């Protein structure tokens, strides 16, 4: 089928190795601009904190070129000996599972869906995606949505940072004080990686206020500016905790940075402390200090382990959904491949007729030949747009599909007994039949198409594309080759 997935990820190499091949937005734009793929090749490049991968439809030469460009961006040769490479169904399956969270470090994590979507949009903007990869990526998005809605794969917090936020939410709802995180004053003690992850997990909750305390004042101000908070000096950390409804503690200190002797009574009578550091940053004796409730990594690990077990139980069902949509995509792909000769025959026949009629009648108008060509090509494309979209939406199992394609090809392909350039006979007015009242709709339609159906949207898109697209590009139109 000519599908490939290549890349580095946490399953095949170390995080450090993957990080060395990470691509930011500017790197990806440069990679796309340097691509020189074969005519029908398409590619989407994905780079996250745990993977740098490319998904291709094309040939082996295209794969080698993408790998070389990935290495060029990293400043070193592509490590083919350790890199992942999947082909055809394995490549498609990999993309569906990645998008659904089945291949993530944290099983079922949701962020990867948005990352794949951003990668797809960037590839579209770069002109690296056409009909086949359009269809494949939208299949991946449908797969992820079904996995999310039909299984428990992404239910609950399975990382320390998200677990800290979910435990805090439940605790605040159960105790006096703010009824939700959106009403809480939050303090972050430590602005390192774990602290930033906790802030990212909090972002959707939009807390009332966020105070950042860090040993480095510049770092505190930088993180505060990024998350809409305020910075406070390290020496005031105990006061910042006492003023907060929720305090997240995540420093690299080898010893506790919060002690009961230095903590004043909470301003509002109660403060929740969540210590996500290792070793612990909160003196265990703080839990006995009036007004303070403390969770540490032991509590968080117990929480996340339960979630991981529930998520693991959902894997077979999630994989089954991936296999179902993989089969749908492969069926669609071979369906399109089978249709191409018939569609080409239809287009060729219509184009021959158009050229013959333009040659015969061009002298009857003041329009120059170029204008006449544009006009007649536009008419031809509009006439063909709807039937071709409907043809591509025929269920191959609903009819004798192979026989139907052969019939279409026979109807429109030039006959071996006739020269391809032969004109159709002239129609005379006398030979034209008298038409009665036209039916309100095609008598062969068994239903009215739904106004918002996928097919209706595809027809509308095909008509728009046929009107706007230059003739030289029409064969590459996604609307003529795929259903989104």
PDB file of C-alpha atoms in Angstrom, residues 200-471:
ATOM      1  CA  UNK A 200      -0.089  22.944  33.098  1.00  0.00           C
ATOM      2  CA  UNK A 201      -2.452  20.455  34.706  1.00  0.00           C
ATOM      3  CA  UNK A 202      -4.034  23.360  36.611  1.00  0.00           C
ATOM      4  CA  UNK A 203      -4.432  25.557  33.535  1.00  0.00           C
ATOM      5  CA  UNK A 204      -7.897  24.267  32.596  1.00  0.00           C
ATOM      6  CA  UNK A 205      -9.119  24.906  36.152  1.00  0.00           C
ATOM      7  CA  UNK A 206      -8.276  28.655  35.965  1.00  0.00           C
ATOM      8  CA  UNK A 207      -7.604  29.190  39.699  1.00  0.00           C
ATOM      9  CA  UNK A 208      -8.413  32.500  41.346  1.00  0.00           C
ATOM     10  CA  UNK A 209      -4.711  33.371  41.745  1.00  0.00           C
ATOM     11  CA  UNK A 210      -1.298  31.728  41.344  1.00  0.00           C
ATOM     12  CA  UNK A 211       1.810  32.669  43.355  1.00  0.00           C
ATOM     13  CA  UNK A 212       5.212  31.335  42.255  1.00  0.00           C
ATOM     14  CA  UNK A 213       8.034  30.986  44.790  1.00  0.00           C
ATOM     15  CA  UNK A 214      11.493  29.884  43.668  1.00  0.00           C
ATOM     16  CA  UNK A 215      15.083  30.212  44.870  1.00  0.00           C
ATOM     17  CA  UNK A 216      15.877  32.098  41.661  1.00  0.00           C
ATOM     18  CA  UNK A 217      13.795  35.323  41.541  1.00  0.00           C
ATOM     19  CA  UNK A 218      14.273  35.576  37.767  1.00  0.00           C
ATOM     20  CA  UNK A 219      12.974  32.054  37.259  1.00  0.00           C
ATOM     21  CA  UNK A 220       9.998  32.760  39.507  1.00  0.00           C
ATOM     22  CA  UNK A 221       9.125  35.877  37.500  1.00  0.00           C
ATOM     23  CA  UNK A 222       9.535  34.029  34.193  1.00  0.00           C
ATOM     24  CA  UNK A 223       7.200  31.187  35.187  1.00  0.00           C
ATOM     25  CA  UNK A 224       4.720  33.606  36.776  1.00  0.00           C
ATOM     26  CA  UNK A 225       4.563  35.607  33.545  1.00  0.00           C
ATOM     27  CA  UNK A 226       3.958  32.433  31.515  1.00  0.00           C
ATOM     28  CA  UNK A 227       1.033  31.317  33.665  1.00  0.00           C
ATOM     29  CA  UNK A 228      -0.526  34.631  34.626  1.00  0.00           C
ATOM     30  CA  UNK A 229       0.701  34.551  38.220  1.00  0.00           C
ATOM     31  CA  UNK A 230       2.802  36.650  40.572  1.00  0.00           C
ATOM     32  CA  UNK A 231       6.310  35.960  41.890  1.00  0.00           C
ATOM     33  CA  UNK A 232       7.294  36.009  45.552  1.00  0.00           C
ATOM     34  CA  UNK A 233      10.712  35.845  47.241  1.00  0.00           C
ATOM     35  CA  UNK A 234      12.012  32.498  48.496  1.00  0.00           C
ATOM     36  CA  UNK A 235      12.261  33.812  52.033  1.00  0.00           C
ATOM     37  CA  UNK A 236       8.479  34.362  52.094  1.00  0.00           C
ATOM     38  CA  UNK A 237       7.554  30.812  51.068  1.00  0.00           C
ATOM     39  CA  UNK A 238       5.954  29.926  54.425  1.00  0.00           C
ATOM     40  CA  UNK A 239       3.741  33.023  54.251  1.00  0.00           C
ATOM     41  CA  UNK A 240       2.788  32.192  50.646  1.00  0.00           C
ATOM     42  CA  UNK A 241       1.722  28.697  51.720  1.00  0.00           C
ATOM     43  CA  UNK A 242      -0.330  30.021  54.648  1.00  0.00           C
ATOM     44  CA  UNK A 243      -2.121  32.462  52.321  1.00  0.00           C
ATOM     45  CA  UNK A 244      -3.053  29.741  49.813  1.00  0.00           C
ATOM     46  CA  UNK A 245      -5.959  27.316  49.663  1.00  0.00           C
ATOM     47  CA  UNK A 246      -3.714  24.880  47.761  1.00  0.00           C
ATOM     48  CA  UNK A 247       0.096  24.739  47.836  1.00  0.00           C
ATOM     49  CA  UNK A 248       1.988  22.516  45.391  1.00  0.00           C
ATOM     50  CA  UNK A 249       5.556  21.827  46.486  1.00  0.00           C
ATOM     51  CA  UNK A 250       8.091  20.646  43.889  1.00  0.00           C
ATOM     52  CA  UNK A 251      11.708  21.689  44.429  1.00  0.00           C
ATOM     53  CA  UNK A 252      14.969  19.808  43.889  1.00  0.00           C
ATOM     54  CA  UNK A 253      16.048  20.362  47.494  1.00  0.00           C
ATOM     55  CA  UNK A 254      17.495  17.290  49.268  1.00  0.00           C
ATOM     56  CA  UNK A 255      15.803  18.267  52.548  1.00  0.00           C
ATOM     57  CA  UNK A 256      12.379  19.651  53.529  1.00  0.00           C
ATOM     58  CA  UNK A 257      11.862  23.321  52.652  1.00  0.00           C
ATOM     59  CA  UNK A 258       8.675  23.701  54.725  1.00  0.00           C
ATOM     60  CA  UNK A 259       8.727  23.055  58.468  1.00  0.00           C
ATOM     61  CA  UNK A 260       5.934  23.297  61.060  1.00  0.00           C
ATOM     62  CA  UNK A 261       7.925  25.716  63.202  1.00  0.00           C
ATOM     63  CA  UNK A 262       8.029  28.276  60.383  1.00  0.00           C
ATOM     64  CA  UNK A 263       4.465  27.877  59.116  1.00  0.00           C
ATOM     65  CA  UNK A 264       1.938  30.406  60.425  1.00  0.00           C
ATOM     66  CA  UNK A 265      -1.675  29.397  60.790  1.00  0.00           C
ATOM     67  CA  UNK A 266      -3.509  29.360  57.438  1.00  0.00           C
ATOM     68  CA  UNK A 267      -5.082  32.720  56.597  1.00  0.00           C
ATOM     69  CA  UNK A 268      -8.473  31.166  55.870  1.00  0.00           C
ATOM     70  CA  UNK A 269      -8.202  28.443  58.484  1.00  0.00           C
ATOM     71  CA  UNK A 270      -7.262  25.614  56.097  1.00  0.00           C
ATOM     72  CA  UNK A 271      -4.527  24.877  53.534  1.00  0.00           C
ATOM     73  CA  UNK A 272      -3.986  21.759  51.435  1.00  0.00           C
ATOM     74  CA  UNK A 273      -0.326  20.883  50.791  1.00  0.00           C
ATOM     75  CA  UNK A 274       0.552  18.504  47.931  1.00  0.00           C
ATOM     76  CA  UNK A 275       4.214  17.477  47.972  1.00  0.00           C
ATOM     77  CA  UNK A 276       5.226  16.047  44.572  1.00  0.00           C
ATOM     78  CA  UNK A 277       8.991  16.158  45.227  1.00  0.00           C
ATOM     79  CA  UNK A 278      11.413  13.295  45.786  1.00  0.00           C
ATOM     80  CA  UNK A 279      12.829  13.398  48.399  1.00  0.00           C
ATOM     81  CA  UNK A 280       9.957  15.017  50.264  1.00  0.00           C
ATOM     82  CA  UNK A 281      10.000  18.809  50.526  1.00  0.00           C
ATOM     83  CA  UNK A 282       7.415  19.034  53.311  1.00  0.00           C
ATOM     84  CA  UNK A 283       8.383  17.945  56.791  1.00  0.00           C
ATOM     85  CA  UNK A 284       6.004  15.064  57.728  1.00  0.00           C
ATOM     86  CA  UNK A 285       5.292  16.872  61.015  1.00  0.00           C
ATOM     87  CA  UNK A 286       3.424  19.565  59.053  1.00  0.00           C
ATOM     88  CA  UNK A 287       0.531  17.106  58.758  1.00  0.00           C
ATOM     89  CA  UNK A 288       0.015  17.501  62.511  1.00  0.00           C
ATOM     90  CA  UNK A 289       0.076  21.294  62.322  1.00  0.00           C
ATOM     91  CA  UNK A 290      -3.428  22.784  62.852  1.00  0.00           C
ATOM     92  CA  UNK A 291      -5.120  23.790  59.599  1.00  0.00           C
ATOM     93  CA  UNK A 292      -2.833  21.833  57.229  1.00  0.00           C
ATOM     94  CA  UNK A 293      -3.628  18.694  55.237  1.00  0.00           C
ATOM     95  CA  UNK A 294      -0.709  17.007  53.444  1.00  0.00           C
ATOM     96  CA  UNK A 295      -0.491  14.580  50.512  1.00  0.00           C
ATOM     97  CA  UNK A 296       2.854  13.205  49.348  1.00  0.00           C
ATOM     98  CA  UNK A 297       4.102  10.917  46.560  1.00  0.00           C
ATOM     99  CA  UNK A 298       2.994   7.767  48.390  1.00  0.00           C
ATOM    100  CA  UNK A 299      -0.594   9.018  48.288  1.00  0.00           C
ATOM    101  CA  UNK A 300      -0.267  10.066  44.660  1.00  0.00           C
ATOM    102  CA  UNK A 301       1.314   6.773  43.574  1.00  0.00           C
ATOM    103  CA  UNK A 302      -1.512   4.781  45.147  1.00  0.00           C
ATOM    104  CA  UNK A 303      -3.996   6.986  43.298  1.00  0.00           C
ATOM    105  CA  UNK A 304      -2.274   6.666  39.913  1.00  0.00           C
ATOM    106  CA  UNK A 305      -1.683   2.904  40.240  1.00  0.00           C
ATOM    107  CA  UNK A 306      -5.415   2.325  40.557  1.00  0.00           C
ATOM    108  CA  UNK A 307      -5.988   4.479  37.477  1.00  0.00           C
ATOM    109  CA  UNK A 308      -3.297   2.625  35.509  1.00  0.00           C
ATOM    110  CA  UNK A 309      -4.930  -0.709  36.289  1.00  0.00           C
ATOM    111  CA  UNK A 310      -8.298   0.542  35.070  1.00  0.00           C
ATOM    112  CA  UNK A 311      -6.705   1.955  31.927  1.00  0.00           C
ATOM    113  CA  UNK A 312      -4.798  -1.260  31.222  1.00  0.00           C
ATOM    114  CA  UNK A 313      -8.074  -3.172  31.404  1.00  0.00           C
ATOM    115  CA  UNK A 314      -9.430  -0.924  28.628  1.00  0.00           C
ATOM    116  CA  UNK A 315      -6.554  -1.632  26.213  1.00  0.00           C
ATOM    117  CA  UNK A 316      -8.123  -4.649  24.405  1.00  0.00           C
ATOM    118  CA  UNK A 317     -11.309  -2.697  23.689  1.00  0.00           C
ATOM    119  CA  UNK A 318      -9.322   0.330  22.495  1.00  0.00           C
ATOM    120  CA  UNK A 319      -7.172  -1.853  20.245  1.00  0.00           C
ATOM    121  CA  UNK A 320     -10.311  -3.438  18.820  1.00  0.00           C
ATOM    122  CA  UNK A 321     -11.611   0.007  17.824  1.00  0.00           C
ATOM    123  CA  UNK A 322      -8.266   0.745  16.159  1.00  0.00           C
ATOM    124  CA  UNK A 323      -8.483  -2.510  14.190  1.00  0.00           C
ATOM    125  CA  UNK A 324     -12.045  -1.742  13.108  1.00  0.00           C
ATOM    126  CA  UNK A 325     -11.131   1.675  11.731  1.00  0.00           C
ATOM    127  CA  UNK A 326      -7.906   0.315  10.258  1.00  0.00           C
ATOM    128  CA  UNK A 327     -10.008  -2.130   8.256  1.00  0.00           C
ATOM    129  CA  UNK A 328     -12.329   0.699   7.179  1.00  0.00           C
ATOM    130  CA  UNK A 329      -9.383   2.767   5.985  1.00  0.00           C
ATOM    131  CA  UNK A 330      -7.755  -0.103   4.077  1.00  0.00           C
ATOM    132  CA  UNK A 331     -11.106  -0.885   2.422  1.00  0.00           C
ATOM    133  CA  UNK A 332     -11.482   2.769   1.432  1.00  0.00           C
ATOM    134  CA  UNK A 333      -7.925   2.871   0.074  1.00  0.00           C
ATOM    135  CA  UNK A 334      -8.334  -0.155  -2.198  1.00  0.00           C
ATOM    136  CA  UNK A 335     -11.776   1.105  -3.180  1.00  0.00           C
ATOM    137  CA  UNK A 336     -10.184   4.358  -4.394  1.00  0.00           C
ATOM    138  CA  UNK A 337      -7.409   2.491  -6.190  1.00  0.00           C
ATOM    139  CA  UNK A 338      -9.959   0.361  -8.029  1.00  0.00           C
ATOM    140  CA  UNK A 339     -11.935   3.441  -9.047  1.00  0.00           C
ATOM    141  CA  UNK A 340      -9.039   5.414 -10.498  1.00  0.00           C
ATOM    142  CA  UNK A 341      -8.963   3.794 -13.989  1.00  0.00           C
ATOM    143  CA  UNK A 342     -12.718   4.313 -14.387  1.00  0.00           C
ATOM    144  CA  UNK A 343     -12.530   7.913 -13.177  1.00  0.00           C
ATOM    145  CA  UNK A 344      -9.610   8.613 -15.502  1.00  0.00           C
ATOM    146  CA  UNK A 345     -11.598   7.133 -18.393  1.00  0.00           C
ATOM    147  CA  UNK A 346     -14.581   9.358 -17.572  1.00  0.00           C
ATOM    148  CA  UNK A 347     -12.412  12.460 -17.361  1.00  0.00           C
ATOM    149  CA  UNK A 348     -10.544  11.585 -20.534  1.00  0.00           C
ATOM    150  CA  UNK A 349     -13.752  11.076 -22.498  1.00  0.00           C
ATOM    151  CA  UNK A 350     -15.269  14.333 -21.244  1.00  0.00           C
ATOM    152  CA  UNK A 351     -12.042  16.211 -21.964  1.00  0.00           C
ATOM    153  CA  UNK A 352     -11.896  14.808 -25.518  1.00  0.00           C
ATOM    154  CA  UNK A 353     -15.460  15.930 -26.169  1.00  0.00           C
ATOM    155  CA  UNK A 354     -14.757  19.350 -24.664  1.00  0.00           C
ATOM    156  CA  UNK A 355     -11.684  19.908 -26.833  1.00  0.00           C
ATOM    157  CA  UNK A 356     -13.522  18.770 -29.981  1.00  0.00           C
ATOM    158  CA  UNK A 357     -16.430  21.108 -29.375  1.00  0.00           C
ATOM    159  CA  UNK A 358     -14.175  24.055 -28.536  1.00  0.00           C
ATOM    160  CA  UNK A 359     -12.171  23.463 -31.731  1.00  0.00           C
ATOM    161  CA  UNK A 360     -15.382  23.304 -33.746  1.00  0.00           C
ATOM    162  CA  UNK A 361     -17.112  26.364 -32.323  1.00  0.00           C
ATOM    163  CA  UNK A 362     -14.357  28.676 -31.061  1.00  0.00           C
ATOM    164  CA  UNK A 363     -14.627  30.852 -34.186  1.00  0.00           C
ATOM    165  CA  UNK A 364     -18.244  31.697 -33.351  1.00  0.00           C
ATOM    166  CA  UNK A 365     -17.350  33.823 -30.315  1.00  0.00           C
ATOM    167  CA  UNK A 366     -15.286  36.916 -29.658  1.00  0.00           C
ATOM    168  CA  UNK A 367     -13.765  35.237 -26.588  1.00  0.00           C
ATOM    169  CA  UNK A 368     -10.156  34.176 -27.009  1.00  0.00           C
ATOM    170  CA  UNK A 369      -9.272  30.491 -26.845  1.00  0.00           C
ATOM    171  CA  UNK A 370      -7.889  30.710 -23.312  1.00  0.00           C
ATOM    172  CA  UNK A 371     -11.155  32.156 -21.985  1.00  0.00           C
ATOM    173  CA  UNK A 372     -13.195  29.517 -23.805  1.00  0.00           C
ATOM    174  CA  UNK A 373     -10.990  26.777 -22.359  1.00  0.00           C
ATOM    175  CA  UNK A 374     -11.424  28.138 -18.837  1.00  0.00           C
ATOM    176  CA  UNK A 375     -15.187  28.392 -19.219  1.00  0.00           C
ATOM    177  CA  UNK A 376     -15.670  24.926 -20.688  1.00  0.00           C
ATOM    178  CA  UNK A 377     -13.278  23.307 -18.221  1.00  0.00           C
ATOM    179  CA  UNK A 378     -15.229  24.881 -15.365  1.00  0.00           C
ATOM    180  CA  UNK A 379     -18.510  23.554 -16.775  1.00  0.00           C
ATOM    181  CA  UNK A 380     -17.015  20.095 -17.251  1.00  0.00           C
ATOM    182  CA  UNK A 381     -15.638  19.966 -13.713  1.00  0.00           C
ATOM    183  CA  UNK A 382     -18.978  21.020 -12.237  1.00  0.00           C
ATOM    184  CA  UNK A 383     -20.785  18.360 -14.242  1.00  0.00           C
ATOM    185  CA  UNK A 384     -18.360  15.690 -13.070  1.00  0.00           C
ATOM    186  CA  UNK A 385     -17.956  16.767  -9.455  1.00  0.00           C
ATOM    187  CA  UNK A 386     -21.206  15.367  -8.055  1.00  0.00           C
ATOM    188  CA  UNK A 387     -21.232  11.984  -9.846  1.00  0.00           C
ATOM    189  CA  UNK A 388     -17.573  11.342  -9.025  1.00  0.00           C
ATOM    190  CA  UNK A 389     -18.089  12.105  -5.335  1.00  0.00           C
ATOM    191  CA  UNK A 390     -21.144   9.836  -5.304  1.00  0.00           C
ATOM    192  CA  UNK A 391     -19.200   7.152  -7.141  1.00  0.00           C
ATOM    193  CA  UNK A 392     -16.451   7.259  -4.522  1.00  0.00           C
ATOM    194  CA  UNK A 393     -19.020   6.912  -1.746  1.00  0.00           C
ATOM    195  CA  UNK A 394     -20.546   3.720  -3.142  1.00  0.00           C
ATOM    196  CA  UNK A 395     -20.258   0.887  -0.639  1.00  0.00           C
ATOM    197  CA  UNK A 396     -18.124  -1.733  -2.409  1.00  0.00           C
ATOM    198  CA  UNK A 397     -20.072  -4.468  -0.618  1.00  0.00           C
ATOM    199  CA  UNK A 398     -23.498  -3.179  -1.631  1.00  0.00           C
ATOM    200  CA  UNK A 399     -23.161  -4.136  -5.313  1.00  0.00           C
ATOM    201  CA  UNK A 400     -21.009  -6.264  -7.561  1.00  0.00           C
ATOM    202  CA  UNK A 401     -18.355  -3.608  -7.248  1.00  0.00           C
ATOM    203  CA  UNK A 402     -15.760  -5.107  -9.585  1.00  0.00           C
ATOM    204  CA  UNK A 403     -18.332  -5.683 -12.329  1.00  0.00           C
ATOM    205  CA  UNK A 404     -19.654  -2.149 -11.888  1.00  0.00           C
ATOM    206  CA  UNK A 405     -16.184  -0.645 -12.267  1.00  0.00           C
ATOM    207  CA  UNK A 406     -15.557  -2.703 -15.396  1.00  0.00           C
ATOM    208  CA  UNK A 407     -18.850  -1.450 -16.828  1.00  0.00           C
ATOM    209  CA  UNK A 408     -17.997   2.178 -16.073  1.00  0.00           C
ATOM    210  CA  UNK A 409     -14.597   1.775 -17.657  1.00  0.00           C
ATOM    211  CA  UNK A 410     -16.123   0.154 -20.731  1.00  0.00           C
ATOM    212  CA  UNK A 411     -18.710   2.922 -21.060  1.00  0.00           C
ATOM    213  CA  UNK A 412     -16.191   5.743 -20.972  1.00  0.00           C
ATOM    214  CA  UNK A 413     -12.870   4.300 -22.144  1.00  0.00           C
ATOM    215  CA  UNK A 414     -12.115   4.909 -25.834  1.00  0.00           C
ATOM    216  CA  UNK A 415     -13.037   1.902 -27.932  1.00  0.00           C
ATOM    217  CA  UNK A 416     -10.231  -0.038 -29.557  1.00  0.00           C
ATOM    218  CA  UNK A 417     -12.232   0.081 -32.790  1.00  0.00           C
ATOM    219  CA  UNK A 418     -12.562   3.857 -32.756  1.00  0.00           C
ATOM    220  CA  UNK A 419      -9.771   6.404 -32.957  1.00  0.00           C
ATOM    221  CA  UNK A 420      -9.577   8.355 -29.678  1.00  0.00           C
ATOM    222  CA  UNK A 421     -10.111  11.652 -31.469  1.00  0.00           C
ATOM    223  CA  UNK A 422     -13.317  10.674 -33.252  1.00  0.00           C
ATOM    224  CA  UNK A 423     -16.109  13.244 -32.829  1.00  0.00           C
ATOM    225  CA  UNK A 424     -19.563  12.369 -31.633  1.00  0.00           C
ATOM    226  CA  UNK A 425     -22.279  12.863 -34.250  1.00  0.00           C
ATOM    227  CA  UNK A 426     -23.891  16.296 -34.428  1.00  0.00           C
ATOM    228  CA  UNK A 427     -27.291  16.571 -32.754  1.00  0.00           C
ATOM    229  CA  UNK A 428     -29.972  18.104 -34.894  1.00  0.00           C
ATOM    230  CA  UNK A 429     -32.980  19.830 -33.408  1.00  0.00           C
ATOM    231  CA  UNK A 430     -35.239  17.366 -35.187  1.00  0.00           C
ATOM    232  CA  UNK A 431     -33.535  14.432 -33.542  1.00  0.00           C
ATOM    233  CA  UNK A 432     -34.006  15.766 -30.046  1.00  0.00           C
ATOM    234  CA  UNK A 433     -36.809  14.095 -28.089  1.00  0.00           C
ATOM    235  CA  UNK A 434     -39.573  16.141 -26.515  1.00  0.00           C
ATOM    236  CA  UNK A 435     -39.154  16.224 -22.767  1.00  0.00           C
ATOM    237  CA  UNK A 436     -42.123  16.061 -20.459  1.00  0.00           C
ATOM    238  CA  UNK A 437     -42.276  17.545 -16.966  1.00  0.00           C
ATOM    239  CA  UNK A 438     -38.983  16.901 -15.231  1.00  0.00           C
ATOM    240  CA  UNK A 439     -39.246  14.957 -11.965  1.00  0.00           C
ATOM    241  CA  UNK A 440     -38.545  16.909  -8.797  1.00  0.00           C
ATOM    242  CA  UNK A 441     -35.631  14.586  -8.036  1.00  0.00           C
ATOM    243  CA  UNK A 442     -33.726  11.804  -9.675  1.00  0.00           C
ATOM    244  CA  UNK A 443     -36.053   8.760  -9.740  1.00  0.00           C
ATOM    245  CA  UNK A 444     -33.131   6.502  -8.850  1.00  0.00           C
ATOM    246  CA  UNK A 445     -32.525   8.200  -5.521  1.00  0.00           C
ATOM    247  CA  UNK A 446     -34.103   6.196  -2.732  1.00  0.00           C
ATOM    248  CA  UNK A 447     -33.680   8.948  -0.138  1.00  0.00           C
ATOM    249  CA  UNK A 448     -33.100  12.649   0.150  1.00  0.00           C
ATOM    250  CA  UNK A 449     -29.491  13.306   1.099  1.00  0.00           C
ATOM    251  CA  UNK A 450     -29.247  14.812   4.569  1.00  0.00           C
ATOM    252  CA  UNK A 451     -28.299  18.502   4.322  1.00  0.00           C
ATOM    253  CA  UNK A 452     -25.369  18.086   6.691  1.00  0.00           C
ATOM    254  CA  UNK A 453     -24.242  14.608   5.615  1.00  0.00           C
ATOM    255  CA  UNK A 454     -20.601  13.892   4.890  1.00  0.00           C
ATOM    256  CA  UNK A 455     -21.469  13.226   1.263  1.00  0.00           C
ATOM    257  CA  UNK A 456     -23.292  16.546   0.896  1.00  0.00           C
ATOM    258  CA  UNK A 457     -20.315  18.400   2.304  1.00  0.00           C
ATOM    259  CA  UNK A 458     -18.011  16.509  -0.054  1.00  0.00           C
ATOM    260  CA  UNK A 459     -20.174  17.417  -3.044  1.00  0.00           C
ATOM    261  CA  UNK A 460     -20.190  21.081  -2.041  1.00  0.00           C
ATOM    262  CA  UNK A 461     -16.429  20.981  -1.551  1.00  0.00           C
ATOM    263  CA  UNK A 462     -15.955  19.298  -4.929  1.00  0.00           C
ATOM    264  CA  UNK A 463     -18.009  22.008  -6.634  1.00  0.00           C
ATOM    265  CA  UNK A 464     -16.031  24.764  -4.922  1.00  0.00           C
ATOM    266  CA  UNK A 465     -12.737  23.119  -5.805  1.00  0.00           C
ATOM    267  CA  UNK A 466     -13.747  22.558  -9.429  1.00  0.00           C
ATOM    268  CA  UNK A 467     -14.619  26.237  -9.756  1.00  0.00           C
ATOM    269  CA  UNK A 468     -11.502  27.601  -8.061  1.00  0.00           C
ATOM    270  CA  UNK A 469      -8.784  25.183  -9.140  1.00  0.00           C
ATOM    271  CA  UNK A 470      -6.643  25.565 -12.268  1.00  0.00           C
ATOM    272  CA  UNK A 471      -7.088  22.732 -14.730  1.00  0.00           C
TER     273      UNK A 471
END
